[in-house]
Amino acid sequence: LLRGTLNAIIRKNYVRYTYTSKCVWKALFEADIDEDNPSNVIAIYSNSRIPKLNRDCGKAKQEDNWNKEHVWAKSHGFPSKNDFAHSDLHNLVAADKSVNGKRDTRDFKKGGTATIYEDDCDGCKQVGDNVTDEQYSFEPPDDAKGQVARIMFYMYTRYNGTGNNENDTTELDLVDRKTESSDGKGEFGYLPDLLKWHCKHSVTPRERRRNDIIQSWQGNRNPFVDRPEYVEKIWGDRYPSIFEDCNNTIPPIDPPTTPTPPTTPPATPPGAQVWINEFHYDNAGRDEDEFVEIGCNSAVDVSNYKIFLYGKDGAMSIDRNGMTKIKILQGQCTPDKFVFQDYGGVDNNLANSGPRGIALTDASGKLLDFISYEGTVVASNGPAAGSSSIDVGVSQNSSTRRDQSIQLVNKVGATTT
């Protein structure tokens, strides 16, 4: 019962990003930052400090770089990048590439040998050399055990088989046995070990800070970081002996209060401006990392602001199902943190070969900005109907690098960066 209640809460306001989106990398920059040296991220398991610009690009000689670790291995229930769980930020953490590779898809369980990790992960252990071995498990160091356990509890709760246009992500389950990544089930072991790690290793200030940052990007929280006692409420009857010494170890933590959303759109502060600041729509090879960034000159709540795309004919763009391509924004825009909207996927992408338009409206539907690329668009319907777009005068093509974008400079002109 509690699992279902929590699921309803953490599904609400959920903002999904595609796995390859720049937003995912930027979110991890913030969530796993080394506060003593903001130029670094702190890798899970190894606790290594790695320059945040040393991202893994898939090259063999980048073993000292960092990449995105799926704590709940993606092969256990959500192998497709279209699955919502595949890019859930609570489950993605910065990890040392070499350690991540050795951990592989192993279940979590105490025990094993540390020989293979002697050079890169003090405290890491594993059992089994091949996935076909009787046991194929990984034990992280003590300082990562509590975080790992609570991430796994979040995934179990968040993806409970409920649909809601989430590409039918397999229902995830925590079990007390070895699991297989090839059996088509979303199972992961070993639950008793995870419960013990949760009880022994309390929520840390770093976990709480990470929870706040992920919420600022994704819109939801990990309830087991805010309320550790919920773990016992879900599994206490099945494993009473594990929780005998747990209650005094982990006191409840009150989560930050979330104000009730207003029934009318929030007023924009006097003098505040919101605009389309940056975007990427074309590059060499397959188009990737397409996005639109919204800028502002002061703190503005952009919840329920909308982005509309327009085609060459001036009509709003529609997807393969005949639905208008609309993105609804959530959260706050500040001069230090603009709002990113991912446009990954066949049905959501920014089309090539213009002219194509991008319109932005506020929560009341008022048109704030209408720009275009590769020519001018005269809108025939939607919020920009009757308006002519402002051609940014800069374009991208099949020679553009994936990391380049078109960005407004001093809110006067556009340039390629």
Coordinates of C-alpha atoms in Angstrom, one line a residue:
L1 CA 0.0 0.0 0.0
L2 CA 2.8 2.5 0.9
R3 CA 4.6 1.6 -2.3
G4 CA 1.6 2.7 -4.3
T5 CA 1.1 5.9 -2.4
L6 CA 4.7 6.9 -2.8
N7 CA 4.6 6.0 -6.4
A8 CA 1.8 8.4 -7.0
I9 CA 3.7 11.2 -5.3
I10 CA 7.1 10.7 -7.1
R11 CA 5.4 10.3 -10.5
K12 CA 3.9 13.7 -10.1
N13 CA 5.7 16.6 -11.7
Y14 CA 8.3 14.2 -13.2
V15 CA 10.3 15.7 -16.0
R16 CA 11.9 13.2 -18.4
Y17 CA 15.2 13.8 -20.3
T18 CA 16.6 11.5 -23.0
Y19 CA 19.7 9.6 -21.9
T20 CA 22.0 11.4 -24.4
S21 CA 20.7 14.8 -23.5
K22 CA 23.1 17.6 -22.5
C23 CA 20.7 18.1 -19.6
V24 CA 21.6 14.8 -18.1
W25 CA 25.3 15.5 -18.1
K26 CA 24.7 19.0 -16.6
A27 CA 22.4 17.6 -13.9
L28 CA 25.2 15.1 -12.9
F29 CA 27.7 18.0 -12.9
E30 CA 25.6 19.6 -10.2
A31 CA 24.4 16.5 -8.3
D32 CA 27.8 14.9 -7.9
I33 CA 30.0 18.0 -7.8
D34 CA 33.0 18.1 -5.5
E35 CA 32.2 21.0 -3.2
D36 CA 35.8 21.4 -2.2
N37 CA 36.7 21.7 -5.9
P38 CA 33.8 22.5 -8.2
S39 CA 35.8 21.6 -11.2
N40 CA 35.5 18.0 -10.2
V41 CA 32.8 15.4 -9.8
I42 CA 33.0 12.7 -7.1
A43 CA 32.6 9.2 -8.5
I44 CA 30.4 6.7 -6.7
Y45 CA 32.2 3.5 -5.4
S46 CA 35.8 4.7 -5.9
N47 CA 35.1 8.2 -4.3
S48 CA 37.6 9.5 -6.9
R49 CA 37.7 13.2 -7.7
I50 CA 37.6 13.5 -11.5
P51 CA 37.6 16.7 -13.5
K52 CA 34.0 17.1 -14.7
L53 CA 35.2 17.9 -18.2
N54 CA 36.8 14.4 -18.4
R55 CA 33.6 12.7 -19.6
D56 CA 33.8 9.3 -21.2
C57 CA 33.3 9.6 -24.9
G58 CA 33.5 5.9 -25.6
K59 CA 37.2 5.7 -26.4
A60 CA 39.3 2.8 -25.2
K61 CA 42.1 5.1 -23.7
Q62 CA 39.7 7.0 -21.4
E63 CA 39.7 4.5 -18.4
D64 CA 40.4 7.4 -16.0
N65 CA 37.4 9.4 -17.1
W66 CA 34.0 9.3 -15.6
N67 CA 30.7 8.1 -17.1
K68 CA 27.0 7.7 -16.2
E69 CA 26.4 4.6 -13.9
H70 CA 23.0 3.0 -13.8
V71 CA 22.9 1.9 -10.2
W72 CA 20.0 -0.4 -11.0
A73 CA 21.6 -1.8 -14.2
K74 CA 19.6 -0.9 -17.2
S75 CA 19.7 -4.5 -18.6
H76 CA 17.6 -5.5 -15.6
G77 CA 14.3 -4.1 -16.8
F78 CA 14.8 -1.0 -19.0
P79 CA 17.5 -1.7 -21.8
S80 CA 15.8 0.7 -24.3
K81 CA 16.7 4.4 -24.2
N82 CA 13.0 5.0 -24.7
D83 CA 12.2 3.6 -21.3
F84 CA 11.6 6.3 -18.7
A85 CA 13.7 4.5 -16.2
H86 CA 16.7 4.5 -18.5
S87 CA 17.4 8.2 -17.9
D88 CA 16.0 8.6 -14.4
L89 CA 18.4 11.0 -12.7
H90 CA 18.0 9.5 -9.3
N91 CA 19.4 6.2 -10.7
L92 CA 22.3 7.9 -12.7
V93 CA 25.5 8.8 -10.8
A94 CA 29.0 9.8 -11.8
A95 CA 31.3 6.8 -11.8
D96 CA 34.9 6.0 -12.5
K97 CA 34.7 4.4 -16.0
S98 CA 37.0 1.5 -15.1
V99 CA 35.1 0.7 -11.9
N100 CA 31.8 0.9 -13.6
G101 CA 33.0 -1.5 -16.2
K102 CA 34.1 -4.0 -13.6
R103 CA 30.9 -3.8 -11.6
D104 CA 29.0 -4.6 -14.8
T105 CA 25.4 -5.8 -14.2
R106 CA 26.2 -7.5 -10.9
D107 CA 23.6 -7.9 -8.1
F108 CA 24.5 -6.1 -4.8
K109 CA 25.6 -8.5 -2.0
K110 CA 28.2 -8.6 0.7
G111 CA 31.4 -10.6 0.1
G112 CA 33.9 -11.4 -2.5
T113 CA 37.5 -10.6 -3.4
A114 CA 39.0 -7.2 -3.9
T115 CA 42.0 -8.1 -6.1
I116 CA 40.6 -6.7 -9.4
Y117 CA 39.9 -3.3 -7.7
E118 CA 43.2 -2.8 -5.9
D119 CA 44.2 0.1 -8.2
D120 CA 41.0 2.0 -8.5
C121 CA 38.4 1.2 -5.7
D122 CA 39.4 0.7 -2.1
G123 CA 36.7 -1.4 -0.5
C124 CA 35.1 -2.8 -3.7
K125 CA 34.6 -6.6 -3.8
Q126 CA 33.0 -9.0 -6.2
V127 CA 32.0 -12.6 -6.6
G128 CA 32.1 -14.4 -9.9
D129 CA 34.0 -13.7 -13.1
N130 CA 31.2 -14.4 -15.6
V131 CA 27.5 -13.6 -15.5
T132 CA 26.8 -17.3 -15.9
D133 CA 28.5 -18.1 -12.5
E134 CA 26.4 -19.3 -9.6
Q135 CA 26.8 -15.9 -8.0
Y136 CA 27.6 -12.7 -9.8
S137 CA 27.6 -9.9 -7.2
F138 CA 29.3 -6.7 -6.2
E139 CA 29.9 -5.1 -2.7
P140 CA 30.6 -1.4 -2.8
P141 CA 32.6 0.4 -0.1
D142 CA 30.9 1.3 3.2
D143 CA 30.6 5.0 2.2
A144 CA 28.5 4.1 -0.8
K145 CA 26.3 1.3 0.6
G146 CA 23.6 3.5 2.1
Q147 CA 23.2 5.6 -1.0
V148 CA 23.1 2.5 -3.3
A149 CA 20.4 0.9 -1.1
R150 CA 18.2 4.0 -1.1
I151 CA 18.6 4.4 -4.9
M152 CA 17.5 0.8 -5.4
F153 CA 14.5 1.3 -3.1
Y154 CA 13.5 4.4 -5.1
M155 CA 13.6 2.5 -8.4
Y156 CA 11.6 -0.3 -7.0
T157 CA 8.9 2.2 -5.8
R158 CA 9.0 4.5 -8.9
Y159 CA 8.6 1.8 -11.5
N160 CA 5.9 -0.5 -10.1
G161 CA 4.3 -1.4 -13.4
T162 CA 2.0 1.5 -13.6
G163 CA 1.7 2.8 -17.2
N164 CA 1.0 6.4 -17.9
N165 CA 2.8 6.7 -21.2
E166 CA 6.1 5.4 -19.9
N167 CA 6.7 2.9 -22.7
D168 CA 5.5 0.1 -20.5
T169 CA 8.7 0.0 -18.4
T170 CA 8.9 -3.5 -16.8
E171 CA 7.8 -3.6 -13.2
L172 CA 10.9 -3.6 -11.1
D173 CA 11.4 -6.0 -8.1
L174 CA 14.0 -6.6 -5.4
V175 CA 14.6 -10.2 -4.6
D176 CA 16.8 -12.4 -2.4
R177 CA 18.6 -14.4 -5.1
K178 CA 20.8 -14.0 -8.2
T179 CA 19.1 -12.3 -11.1
E180 CA 19.7 -12.5 -14.8
S181 CA 19.8 -9.5 -17.2
S182 CA 18.7 -11.6 -20.1
D183 CA 15.5 -13.1 -18.6
G184 CA 13.3 -10.1 -19.5
K185 CA 12.3 -9.4 -15.9
G186 CA 13.1 -6.3 -14.0
E187 CA 14.6 -8.1 -11.0
F188 CA 17.6 -7.3 -8.8
G189 CA 19.3 -8.9 -5.8
Y190 CA 19.9 -9.1 -3.0
L191 CA 17.2 -7.3 -1.0
P192 CA 18.3 -8.4 2.6
D193 CA 21.8 -7.0 2.0
L194 CA 20.4 -3.7 0.7
L195 CA 18.2 -3.5 3.8
K196 CA 21.2 -4.1 6.1
W197 CA 23.2 -1.4 4.3
H198 CA 20.4 1.0 4.6
C199 CA 20.1 0.4 8.4
K200 CA 23.8 0.6 9.1
H201 CA 24.7 3.6 6.9
S202 CA 22.6 6.7 7.6
V203 CA 21.5 9.3 5.1
T204 CA 24.4 11.7 4.6
P205 CA 24.2 15.5 4.0
R206 CA 25.6 14.8 0.5
E207 CA 22.7 12.5 -0.3
R208 CA 20.2 15.2 0.9
R209 CA 21.9 17.8 -1.2
R210 CA 21.8 15.5 -4.2
N211 CA 18.1 14.8 -3.7
D212 CA 17.5 18.6 -3.7
I213 CA 19.4 19.0 -7.0
I214 CA 17.7 16.1 -8.7
Q215 CA 14.4 17.5 -7.8
S216 CA 15.3 20.9 -9.3
W217 CA 16.0 19.1 -12.6
Q218 CA 13.5 16.2 -12.6
G219 CA 10.7 17.4 -10.4
N220 CA 10.6 14.5 -7.9
R221 CA 12.4 13.3 -4.9
N222 CA 13.7 10.0 -3.4
P223 CA 11.4 9.5 -0.5
F224 CA 13.8 7.1 1.3
V225 CA 16.3 9.9 1.6
D226 CA 13.7 12.2 3.1
R227 CA 11.9 9.5 5.2
P228 CA 14.3 6.6 5.8
E229 CA 11.8 5.0 8.2
Y230 CA 9.6 4.2 5.1
V231 CA 11.9 1.3 4.3
E232 CA 10.9 -0.5 7.5
K233 CA 7.2 0.2 6.8
I234 CA 7.5 -1.6 3.4
W235 CA 9.8 -4.5 4.3
G236 CA 9.7 -4.7 8.1
D237 CA 7.1 -7.5 8.3
R238 CA 9.1 -9.7 5.9
Y239 CA 12.5 -9.1 7.6
P240 CA 11.8 -8.1 11.2
S241 CA 15.3 -9.2 12.5
I242 CA 17.0 -6.8 10.1
F243 CA 15.2 -3.8 11.6
E244 CA 15.7 -4.7 15.3
D245 CA 18.6 -2.3 15.5
C246 CA 17.6 0.0 12.8
N247 CA 15.1 2.4 14.3
N248 CA 17.7 4.2 16.5
T249 CA 20.2 4.3 13.7
I250 CA 18.2 6.3 11.2
P251 CA 15.9 9.0 12.6
P252 CA 13.2 10.4 10.3
I253 CA 14.1 13.5 8.3
D254 CA 11.5 16.0 7.4
P255 CA 11.6 16.8 3.7
P256 CA 11.5 20.3 2.5
T257 CA 8.0 21.6 2.3
T258 CA 6.6 22.0 -1.2
P259 CA 4.2 24.9 -1.6
T260 CA 0.7 24.2 -2.9
P261 CA 0.6 25.2 -6.6
P262 CA -1.4 28.3 -7.1
T263 CA -4.7 28.1 -9.0
T264 CA -3.8 31.0 -11.2
P265 CA -0.5 31.4 -13.1
P266 CA 2.2 33.1 -10.9
A267 CA 2.8 36.7 -11.7
T268 CA 6.0 37.6 -13.6
P269 CA 8.1 40.0 -11.5
P270 CA 8.2 43.6 -12.8
G271 CA 10.9 44.1 -15.4
A272 CA 11.5 40.3 -15.8
Q273 CA 12.0 38.9 -19.2
V274 CA 12.0 35.3 -20.5
W275 CA 13.2 34.3 -23.9
I276 CA 14.5 31.5 -26.2
N277 CA 18.2 31.7 -25.5
E278 CA 19.8 28.7 -27.2
F279 CA 19.0 25.6 -29.3
H280 CA 20.5 22.8 -31.3
Y281 CA 18.8 21.0 -34.2
D282 CA 21.3 19.5 -36.7
N283 CA 24.7 18.0 -36.7
A284 CA 27.0 15.6 -38.5
G285 CA 25.7 12.0 -38.5
R286 CA 22.5 11.2 -36.7
D287 CA 21.0 14.2 -35.0
E288 CA 21.7 14.1 -31.2
D289 CA 21.3 16.2 -28.1
E290 CA 18.7 18.4 -29.6
F291 CA 17.4 21.0 -27.1
V292 CA 15.9 24.4 -26.5
E293 CA 17.2 26.6 -23.6
I294 CA 15.0 29.3 -22.0
G295 CA 16.8 32.4 -20.6
C296 CA 15.7 35.1 -18.2
N297 CA 17.0 38.3 -16.6
S298 CA 15.7 37.6 -13.1
A299 CA 14.2 34.7 -11.1
V300 CA 10.9 33.6 -12.8
D301 CA 8.7 30.6 -12.1
V302 CA 8.3 29.2 -15.6
S303 CA 5.9 26.4 -14.5
N304 CA 3.4 25.8 -17.3
Y305 CA 5.2 28.0 -19.8
K306 CA 5.1 26.2 -23.2
I307 CA 7.3 25.7 -26.2
F308 CA 5.6 25.2 -29.6
L309 CA 7.3 24.2 -32.9
Y310 CA 6.3 25.5 -36.3
G311 CA 6.8 24.1 -39.7
K312 CA 7.6 25.6 -43.1
D313 CA 3.9 26.1 -43.8
G314 CA 3.4 28.2 -40.7
A315 CA 1.3 25.6 -38.9
M316 CA 2.2 24.1 -35.6
S317 CA 4.3 20.9 -35.9
I318 CA 2.7 17.5 -35.1
D319 CA 4.1 14.1 -34.4
R320 CA 3.4 10.8 -36.0
N321 CA 0.3 10.3 -33.9
G322 CA -1.2 13.6 -35.1
M323 CA -0.5 15.3 -31.7
T324 CA 0.8 18.9 -31.6
K325 CA 4.4 19.1 -30.4
I326 CA 4.2 21.0 -27.2
K327 CA 6.7 21.0 -24.3
I328 CA 5.4 22.2 -20.9
L329 CA 8.1 23.7 -18.7
Q330 CA 8.4 23.3 -14.9
G331 CA 10.5 25.0 -12.2
Q332 CA 12.3 28.2 -11.9
C333 CA 14.5 30.1 -14.3
T334 CA 17.3 32.3 -12.8
P335 CA 20.1 34.3 -14.5
D336 CA 22.5 31.7 -13.1
K337 CA 20.5 28.6 -14.2
F338 CA 18.5 28.8 -17.3
V339 CA 15.9 26.2 -18.1
F340 CA 16.8 23.4 -20.6
Q341 CA 14.2 21.4 -22.5
D342 CA 15.3 18.2 -24.2
Y343 CA 14.1 17.4 -27.7
G344 CA 15.3 13.8 -28.1
G345 CA 13.3 11.1 -29.9
V346 CA 11.8 10.8 -33.4
D347 CA 8.5 12.5 -32.4
N348 CA 10.0 15.3 -30.5
N349 CA 13.0 16.4 -32.5
L350 CA 13.6 19.8 -34.0
A351 CA 13.3 19.4 -37.8
N352 CA 16.1 20.2 -40.2
S353 CA 15.7 22.1 -43.5
G354 CA 13.8 25.3 -42.6
P355 CA 12.4 27.7 -42.3
R356 CA 11.2 26.3 -38.9
G357 CA 9.9 28.3 -36.0
I358 CA 10.0 28.0 -32.1
A359 CA 7.5 29.9 -30.0
L360 CA 7.4 30.5 -26.3
T361 CA 4.4 31.4 -24.2
D362 CA 3.9 32.1 -20.5
A363 CA 1.5 30.2 -18.2
S364 CA -1.4 32.4 -19.3
G365 CA -0.7 31.7 -23.0
K366 CA 0.8 35.0 -23.8
L367 CA 3.4 34.9 -26.6
L368 CA 6.8 35.9 -25.3
D369 CA 9.1 35.0 -28.1
F370 CA 8.9 33.6 -31.7
I371 CA 12.1 32.9 -33.5
S372 CA 13.1 30.8 -36.5
Y373 CA 16.0 29.3 -38.3
E374 CA 16.8 29.1 -42.0
G375 CA 14.2 31.7 -42.9
T376 CA 11.1 33.5 -41.6
V377 CA 7.9 31.7 -40.6
V378 CA 4.5 33.4 -40.6
A379 CA 2.3 31.4 -38.1
S380 CA -1.1 30.4 -39.3
N381 CA -2.4 28.9 -36.0
G382 CA -1.6 28.4 -32.3
P383 CA -0.3 31.0 -29.9
A384 CA 1.8 32.8 -32.6
A385 CA -1.0 32.9 -35.2
G386 CA -0.6 36.0 -37.4
S387 CA 2.9 36.7 -36.2
S388 CA 6.1 36.6 -38.2
S389 CA 9.1 35.0 -36.6
I390 CA 12.5 36.6 -36.1
D391 CA 15.1 34.7 -38.1
V392 CA 18.2 34.2 -36.0
G393 CA 20.3 34.4 -39.1
V394 CA 22.4 31.4 -38.1
S395 CA 21.9 27.8 -39.2
Q396 CA 23.3 24.3 -38.6
N397 CA 23.9 21.5 -41.1
S398 CA 25.3 18.1 -41.6
S399 CA 28.8 19.4 -40.9
T400 CA 27.9 20.9 -37.5
R401 CA 29.5 19.3 -34.5
R402 CA 27.2 17.7 -31.9
D403 CA 28.4 20.0 -29.1
Q404 CA 27.7 23.2 -31.1
S405 CA 24.5 25.2 -30.6
I406 CA 22.9 28.5 -31.7
Q407 CA 22.9 31.0 -28.8
L408 CA 21.7 34.5 -28.3
V409 CA 24.5 37.0 -27.4
N410 CA 23.6 39.9 -25.2
K411 CA 19.9 39.3 -26.2
V412 CA 20.8 41.2 -29.4
G413 CA 22.1 38.6 -32.0
A414 CA 22.8 34.9 -32.4
T415 CA 26.0 33.0 -32.8
T416 CA 27.2 29.5 -33.1
T417 CA 29.1 28.3 -30.0

